[in-house]
PDB file of C-alpha atoms in Angstrom:
ATOM      1  CA  ASN Z   1     -42.074  94.297 131.549  1.00 75.00           C
ATOM      2  CA  ARG Z   2     -44.309  97.099 131.786  1.00 88.00           C
ATOM      3  CA  LEU Z   3     -45.274  97.270 128.273  1.00 90.00           C
ATOM      4  CA  THR Z   4     -47.514  94.456 126.274  1.00 93.00           C
ATOM      5  CA  VAL Z   5     -46.286  95.056 122.908  1.00 89.00           C
ATOM      6  CA  ILE Z   6     -48.463  93.733 119.973  1.00 89.00           C
ATOM      7  CA  SER Z   7     -47.222  93.212 116.449  1.00 84.00           C
ATOM      8  CA  VAL Z   8     -49.338  94.376 113.292  1.00 76.00           C
ATOM      9  CA  SER Z   9     -48.544  92.660 110.468  1.00 76.00           C
ATOM     10  CA  PRO Z  10     -48.740  95.452 107.378  1.00 73.00           C
ATOM     11  CA  PRO Z  11     -52.111  95.247 104.968  1.00 76.00           C
ATOM     12  CA  ALA Z  12     -52.184  93.319 101.854  1.00 80.00           C
ATOM     13  CA  ILE Z  13     -52.130  96.128  98.925  1.00 84.00           C
ATOM     14  CA  GLU Z  14     -55.626  95.351  97.643  1.00 80.00           C
ATOM     15  CA  ASP Z  15     -56.866  95.614 100.627  1.00 82.00           C
ATOM     16  CA  TRP Z  16     -54.941  98.538 100.951  1.00 87.00           C
ATOM     17  CA  ILE Z  17     -56.432  99.667  97.851  1.00 86.00           C
ATOM     18  CA  GLN Z  18     -60.078  99.073  98.740  1.00 82.00           C
ATOM     19  CA  TYR Z  19     -59.683 101.256 101.493  1.00 87.00           C
ATOM     20  CA  MET Z  20     -58.353 104.206  99.671  1.00 90.00           C
ATOM     21  CA  LYS Z  21     -61.533 103.281  97.214  1.00 85.00           C
ATOM     22  CA  GLU Z  22     -64.333 103.581 100.323  1.00 86.00           C
ATOM     23  CA  LYS Z  23     -62.379 107.279 101.831  1.00 91.00           C
ATOM     24  CA  GLY Z  24     -63.271 108.343  97.933  1.00 89.00           C
ATOM     25  CA  HIS Z  25     -59.960 108.810  96.321  1.00 89.00           C
ATOM     26  CA  ASP Z  26     -60.765 107.722  92.799  1.00 84.00           C
ATOM     27  CA  GLY Z  27     -60.191 109.115  89.282  1.00 84.00           C
ATOM     28  CA  GLU Z  28     -58.208 108.683  86.773  1.00 84.00           C
ATOM     29  CA  LEU Z  29     -54.186 109.585  87.941  1.00 88.00           C
ATOM     30  CA  VAL Z  30     -55.416 107.341  91.101  1.00 89.00           C
ATOM     31  CA  SER Z  31     -56.693 104.271  89.435  1.00 86.00           C
ATOM     32  CA  LYS Z  32     -53.664 104.398  87.251  1.00 89.00           C
ATOM     33  CA  THR Z  33     -51.146 104.767  90.998  1.00 91.00           C
ATOM     34  CA  PHE Z  34     -53.066 101.927  92.049  1.00 90.00           C
ATOM     35  CA  ALA Z  35     -51.904  99.605  88.452  1.00 89.00           C
ATOM     36  CA  PHE Z  36     -48.714 100.827  89.089  1.00 91.00           C
ATOM     37  CA  LEU Z  37     -48.557  99.678  92.722  1.00 90.00           C
ATOM     38  CA  LEU Z  38     -50.164  96.540  91.776  1.00 88.00           C
ATOM     39  CA  SER Z  39     -47.420  96.244  88.921  1.00 88.00           C
ATOM     40  CA  LEU Z  40     -44.346  97.185  91.435  1.00 87.00           C
ATOM     41  CA  LYS Z  41     -46.114  94.227  94.191  1.00 84.00           C
ATOM     42  CA  ASP Z  42     -45.644  91.481  90.643  1.00 77.00           C
ATOM     43  CA  ASN Z  43     -42.566  92.930  90.095  1.00 74.00           C
ATOM     44  CA  GLY Z  44     -41.167  92.011  93.667  1.00 75.00           C
ATOM     45  CA  GLU Z  45     -40.549  95.749  93.831  1.00 72.00           C
ATOM     46  CA  LEU Z  46     -43.725  97.124  95.831  1.00 72.00           C
ATOM     47  CA  ARG Z  47     -42.149 100.279  98.338  1.00 67.00           C
ATOM     48  CA  MET Z  48     -45.252 100.412 100.632  1.00 68.00           C
ATOM     49  CA  PHE Z  49     -44.855  99.837 103.935  1.00 64.00           C
ATOM     50  CA  GLU Z  50     -41.228 101.123 104.651  1.00 61.00           C
ATOM     51  CA  SER Z  51     -39.505 102.338 107.920  1.00 60.00           C
ATOM     52  CA  SER Z  52     -37.561 105.329 107.251  1.00 58.00           C
ATOM     53  CA  PRO Z  53     -33.910 104.988 106.515  1.00 60.00           C
ATOM     54  CA  GLU Z  54     -32.856 106.922 109.426  1.00 63.00           C
ATOM     55  CA  PRO Z  55     -33.816 108.570 112.704  1.00 61.00           C
ATOM     56  CA  GLU Z  56     -34.428 111.228 111.988  1.00 62.00           C
ATOM     57  CA  THR Z  57     -35.037 112.508 107.975  1.00 65.00           C
ATOM     58  CA  LEU Z  58     -36.308 115.121 105.842  1.00 74.00           C
ATOM     59  CA  LYS Z  59     -35.458 112.883 102.672  1.00 82.00           C
ATOM     60  CA  PRO Z  60     -39.225 111.644 101.729  1.00 86.00           C
ATOM     61  CA  PHE Z  61     -39.827 107.769 101.550  1.00 81.00           C
ATOM     62  CA  PRO Z  62     -42.248 105.369 100.620  1.00 83.00           C
ATOM     63  CA  THR Z  63     -45.306 105.000 103.886  1.00 84.00           C
ATOM     64  CA  PRO Z  64     -49.092 104.057 103.224  1.00 87.00           C
ATOM     65  CA  ARG Z  65     -49.623 107.851 104.758  1.00 89.00           C
ATOM     66  CA  SER Z  66     -47.896 109.214 102.011  1.00 91.00           C
ATOM     67  CA  TRP Z  67     -49.105 107.206  99.058  1.00 92.00           C
ATOM     68  CA  GLU Z  68     -52.237 108.371 100.461  1.00 94.00           C
ATOM     69  CA  ARG Z  69     -50.935 111.970 100.124  1.00 95.00           C
ATOM     70  CA  LEU Z  70     -49.998 111.508  96.800  1.00 95.00           C
ATOM     71  CA  LEU Z  71     -53.681 110.187  95.996  1.00 94.00           C
ATOM     72  CA  ASP Z  72     -54.795 113.558  97.402  1.00 94.00           C
ATOM     73  CA  THR Z  73     -52.192 115.234  95.371  1.00 94.00           C
ATOM     74  CA  VAL Z  74     -53.010 113.527  91.503  1.00 92.00           C
ATOM     75  CA  GLN Z  75     -56.555 113.963  92.268  1.00 90.00           C
ATOM     76  CA  ASN Z  76     -56.054 118.188  92.600  1.00 90.00           C
ATOM     77  CA  LYS Z  77     -56.653 120.005  89.673  1.00 89.00           C
ATOM     78  CA  GLY Z  78     -53.895 122.462  90.750  1.00 93.00           C
ATOM     79  CA  PHE Z  79     -51.570 119.679  90.411  1.00 93.00           C
ATOM     80  CA  LEU Z  80     -52.582 118.565  86.936  1.00 89.00           C
ATOM     81  CA  SER Z  81     -51.641 122.141  85.408  1.00 94.00           C
ATOM     82  CA  LEU Z  82     -47.717 121.746  86.385  1.00 94.00           C
ATOM     83  CA  THR Z  83     -45.322 120.418  84.221  1.00 94.00           C
ATOM     84  CA  LYS Z  84     -44.051 117.416  83.802  1.00 92.00           C
ATOM     85  CA  SER Z  85     -41.165 118.167  85.175  1.00 94.00           C
ATOM     86  CA  GLN Z  86     -42.796 119.913  87.854  1.00 96.00           C
ATOM     87  CA  GLN Z  87     -45.445 117.076  88.125  1.00 95.00           C
ATOM     88  CA  LEU Z  88     -42.477 114.717  89.208  1.00 95.00           C
ATOM     89  CA  GLU Z  89     -40.913 117.210  91.622  1.00 96.00           C
ATOM     90  CA  VAL Z  90     -43.686 117.190  93.318  1.00 96.00           C
ATOM     91  CA  MET Z  91     -43.997 113.114  93.385  1.00 96.00           C
ATOM     92  CA  ALA Z  92     -40.828 112.467  94.288  1.00 95.00           C
ATOM     93  CA  GLY Z  93     -41.326 114.873  97.197  1.00 95.00           C
ATOM     94  CA  ILE Z  94     -43.429 112.505  98.802  1.00 94.00           C
ATOM     95  CA  ILE Z  95     -42.988 109.264  98.169  1.00 92.00           C
ATOM     96  CA  GLY Z  96     -38.576 109.762  96.900  1.00 91.00           C
ATOM     97  CA  GLU Z  97     -37.122 110.258  93.683  1.00 92.00           C
ATOM     98  CA  GLU Z  98     -36.427 106.805  92.878  1.00 90.00           C
ATOM     99  CA  LEU Z  99     -40.096 105.795  92.580  1.00 91.00           C
ATOM    100  CA  ALA Z 100     -41.571 109.276  91.504  1.00 94.00           C
ATOM    101  CA  ILE Z 101     -39.182 108.576  88.423  1.00 94.00           C
ATOM    102  CA  LYS Z 102     -41.239 104.806  87.706  1.00 93.00           C
ATOM    103  CA  LEU Z 103     -44.826 106.311  88.262  1.00 93.00           C
ATOM    104  CA  SER Z 104     -44.163 109.472  85.976  1.00 94.00           C
ATOM    105  CA  ALA Z 105     -43.080 106.646  83.202  1.00 92.00           C
ATOM    106  CA  PHE Z 106     -45.658 104.519  84.325  1.00 92.00           C
ATOM    107  CA  LEU Z 107     -48.536 107.435  83.833  1.00 90.00           C
ATOM    108  CA  GLU Z 108     -46.589 108.306  80.260  1.00 90.00           C
ATOM    109  CA  THR Z 109     -47.324 104.704  78.877  1.00 90.00           C
ATOM    110  CA  GLN Z 110     -49.652 104.678  76.001  1.00 89.00           C
ATOM    111  CA  VAL Z 111     -52.135 101.698  75.191  1.00 91.00           C
ATOM    112  CA  ASN Z 112     -55.459 102.023  73.517  1.00 93.00           C
ATOM    113  CA  LEU Z 113     -57.903  99.920  74.953  1.00 94.00           C
ATOM    114  CA  ASN Z 114     -60.068 100.047  72.131  1.00 93.00           C
ATOM    115  CA  GLU Z 115     -57.541  98.801  69.273  1.00 95.00           C
ATOM    116  CA  LEU Z 116     -56.799  95.932  71.701  1.00 95.00           C
ATOM    117  CA  LEU Z 117     -60.472  94.998  71.864  1.00 95.00           C
ATOM    118  CA  LYS Z 118     -60.471  94.253  68.023  1.00 95.00           C
ATOM    119  CA  ASN Z 119     -56.880  93.137  68.860  1.00 96.00           C
ATOM    120  CA  PRO Z 120     -56.993  90.868  71.725  1.00 95.00           C
ATOM    121  CA  GLU Z 121     -53.353  89.299  70.705  1.00 94.00           C
ATOM    122  CA  MET Z 122     -51.639  92.611  70.641  1.00 95.00           C
ATOM    123  CA  PHE Z 123     -51.883  92.132  74.878  1.00 94.00           C
ATOM    124  CA  SER Z 124     -49.330  89.534  75.005  1.00 92.00           C
ATOM    125  CA  LYS Z 125     -46.827  92.311  73.366  1.00 93.00           C
ATOM    126  CA  LEU Z 126     -47.054  94.914  75.519  1.00 93.00           C
ATOM    127  CA  SER Z 127     -44.056  95.496  77.914  1.00 91.00           C
ATOM    128  CA  HIS Z 128     -45.183  95.099  81.584  1.00 89.00           C
ATOM    129  CA  ASP Z 129     -46.172  98.695  82.309  1.00 91.00           C
ATOM    130  CA  GLY Z 130     -48.475  98.212  79.626  1.00 92.00           C
ATOM    131  CA  LYS Z 131     -50.288  95.665  80.581  1.00 92.00           C
ATOM    132  CA  TYR Z 132     -51.251  97.201  84.284  1.00 91.00           C
ATOM    133  CA  ILE Z 133     -52.508 100.736  82.393  1.00 91.00           C
ATOM    134  CA  VAL Z 134     -54.772  97.687  80.303  1.00 93.00           C
ATOM    135  CA  LEU Z 135     -55.974  96.431  83.766  1.00 91.00           C
ATOM    136  CA  TYR Z 136     -56.339 100.100  84.644  1.00 88.00           C
ATOM    137  CA  GLN Z 137     -58.592 100.484  81.795  1.00 92.00           C
ATOM    138  CA  ILE Z 138     -60.508  97.497  82.120  1.00 93.00           C
ATOM    139  CA  VAL Z 139     -61.385  98.342  85.808  1.00 89.00           C
ATOM    140  CA  SER Z 140     -62.661 101.808  83.776  1.00 89.00           C
ATOM    141  CA  TYR Z 141     -64.639 100.113  81.120  1.00 92.00           C
ATOM    142  CA  ILE Z 142     -66.246  97.866  83.659  1.00 92.00           C
ATOM    143  CA  GLU Z 143     -67.415 100.918  86.099  1.00 89.00           C
ATOM    144  CA  ASN Z 144     -68.887 102.729  83.652  1.00 90.00           C
ATOM    145  CA  ASN Z 145     -70.529 100.161  80.828  1.00 92.00           C
ATOM    146  CA  ASN Z 146     -73.818  97.362  81.665  1.00 90.00           C
ATOM    147  CA  ASN Z 147     -72.580  95.633  78.659  1.00 90.00           C
ATOM    148  CA  LEU Z 148     -69.396  93.215  79.141  1.00 93.00           C
ATOM    149  CA  ASP Z 149     -69.463  90.720  76.723  1.00 93.00           C
ATOM    150  CA  THR Z 150     -66.747  92.807  73.714  1.00 94.00           C
ATOM    151  CA  LEU Z 151     -64.242  92.122  76.686  1.00 95.00           C
ATOM    152  CA  GLU Z 152     -64.830  88.201  76.385  1.00 94.00           C
ATOM    153  CA  LYS Z 153     -62.118  88.085  73.553  1.00 94.00           C
ATOM    154  CA  LEU Z 154     -59.853  89.895  75.301  1.00 95.00           C
ATOM    155  CA  PHE Z 155     -60.201  87.947  78.656  1.00 93.00           C
ATOM    156  CA  LYS Z 156     -59.553  84.953  76.578  1.00 92.00           C
ATOM    157  CA  GLU Z 157     -56.178  86.151  75.734  1.00 93.00           C
ATOM    158  CA  ILE Z 158     -55.686  87.691  79.059  1.00 92.00           C
ATOM    159  CA  GLU Z 159     -56.031  83.881  80.674  1.00 89.00           C
ATOM    160  CA  LYS Z 160     -53.657  82.319  78.655  1.00 88.00           C
ATOM    161  CA  THR Z 161     -50.643  84.536  80.327  1.00 85.00           C
ATOM    162  CA  SER Z 162     -51.760  86.515  82.783  1.00 84.00           C
ATOM    163  CA  LYS Z 163     -53.844  84.778  84.705  1.00 81.00           C
ATOM    164  CA  GLU Z 164     -53.282  86.482  88.068  1.00 83.00           C
ATOM    165  CA  PHE Z 165     -55.012  89.516  86.152  1.00 87.00           C
ATOM    166  CA  LEU Z 166     -58.285  88.929  86.475  1.00 86.00           C
ATOM    167  CA  ILE Z 167     -57.940  88.355  89.809  1.00 82.00           C
ATOM    168  CA  MET Z 168     -56.559  91.867  90.144  1.00 84.00           C
ATOM    169  CA  ILE Z 169     -59.762  92.658  88.771  1.00 86.00           C
ATOM    170  CA  ALA Z 170     -61.492  91.700  91.015  1.00 82.00           C
ATOM    171  CA  MET Z 171     -59.632  93.065  93.742  1.00 77.00           C
ATOM    172  CA  ILE Z 172     -59.787  96.861  92.441  1.00 78.00           C
ATOM    173  CA  ILE Z 173     -63.078  96.998  90.586  1.00 81.00           C
ATOM    174  CA  SER Z 174     -65.694  98.311  92.870  1.00 79.00           C
ATOM    175  CA  GLU Z 175     -68.602  95.837  94.935  1.00 78.00           C
ATOM    176  CA  LYS Z 176     -71.600  96.624  92.818  1.00 84.00           C
ATOM    177  CA  LYS Z 177     -69.649  95.545  89.632  1.00 88.00           C
ATOM    178  CA  LEU Z 178     -68.122  92.648  91.417  1.00 85.00           C
ATOM    179  CA  GLU Z 179     -71.831  90.621  90.376  1.00 85.00           C
ATOM    180  CA  SER Z 180     -71.194  91.438  86.795  1.00 90.00           C
ATOM    181  CA  TYR Z 181     -67.756  90.318  86.545  1.00 89.00           C
ATOM    182  CA  ILE Z 182     -68.175  87.205  88.377  1.00 86.00           C
ATOM    183  CA  MET Z 183     -70.937  86.420  85.376  1.00 88.00           C
ATOM    184  CA  LEU Z 184     -68.685  87.551  82.652  1.00 90.00           C
ATOM    185  CA  LEU Z 185     -65.966  84.878  84.270  1.00 88.00           C
ATOM    186  CA  ASP Z 186     -68.944  82.550  84.555  1.00 87.00           C
ATOM    187  CA  LYS Z 187     -69.836  83.079  81.086  1.00 90.00           C
ATOM    188  CA  LEU Z 188     -66.079  82.218  79.802  1.00 89.00           C
ATOM    189  CA  GLY Z 189     -66.369  79.354  81.629  1.00 87.00           C
ATOM    190  CA  MET Z 190     -63.272  80.867  83.682  1.00 82.00           C
ATOM    191  CA  THR Z 191     -64.348  78.768  86.775  1.00 70.00           C
ATOM    192  CA  ASP Z 192     -60.649  77.890  88.454  1.00 72.00           C
ATOM    193  CA  TYR Z 193     -60.566  81.812  89.067  1.00 67.00           C
ATOM    194  CA  LEU Z 194     -64.318  82.201  91.065  1.00 69.00           C
ATOM    195  CA  ASN Z 195     -63.240  80.686  94.222  1.00 71.00           C
ATOM    196  CA  ASP Z 196     -60.745  83.527  94.636  1.00 70.00           C
ATOM    197  CA  ILE Z 197     -62.837  86.579  93.257  1.00 70.00           C
ATOM    198  CA  LEU Z 198     -65.664  84.988  95.701  1.00 68.00           C
ATOM    199  CA  ASP Z 199     -62.884  85.267  98.513  1.00 70.00           C
ATOM    200  CA  VAL Z 200     -61.653  88.497  97.500  1.00 63.00           C
ATOM    201  CA  ALA Z 201     -65.560  89.979  97.573  1.00 58.00           C
ATOM    202  CA  LYS Z 202     -66.101  88.688 101.151  1.00 59.00           C
ATOM    203  CA  ARG Z 203     -62.439  90.982 101.903  1.00 60.00           C
ATOM    204  CA  ALA Z 204     -63.942  93.733 100.707  1.00 55.00           C
ATOM    205  CA  LYS Z 205     -67.232  93.099 102.394  1.00 50.00           C
ATOM    206  CA  GLY Z 206     -65.586  92.473 106.055  1.00 55.00           C
ATOM    207  CA  LEU Z 207     -67.147  88.437 106.232  1.00 49.00           C
TER     208      LEU Z 207
END
């Protein structure tokens, strides 16, 4: 009885992503990695806060520290100059082979957002990974454009099959773009999600 033991619950993955963004982690591969982690959560396969499989081991396993090291790595120009097989080997050395293979396949998934904006009905036909790549692309689009009207038809299609995406987008876009995003949802009459999104905004501000 000489110690006071306090149990600390791990943060939600969305909170961790916000924290990583505040620390300056940004870029295409970083954003895709965030989308990958959200896709793992959706599948019930999120392995973010694991304990070591053995008391003492050199075998890499996923932890917040290793995922952050991965973010640092994919932002490095040297990593981008490697071959795909070399990149896979580096990622496996940080988060373990199984997750590295899944992440590598996820990063290779190709979806053309411009085509999707023209034919939004194609969204429902995308693979699980493809939908999460679109999530990353939408966030990137919102961050870099002031006119969001072009997203209206796609959002209506997303609402039919993947309503949770509308919340996830709010979780990972920057605070400065959150108001524009909320205004777009309000314009589309998607008010059912506004309370949840406002809660996200308060959490991001630490309120």
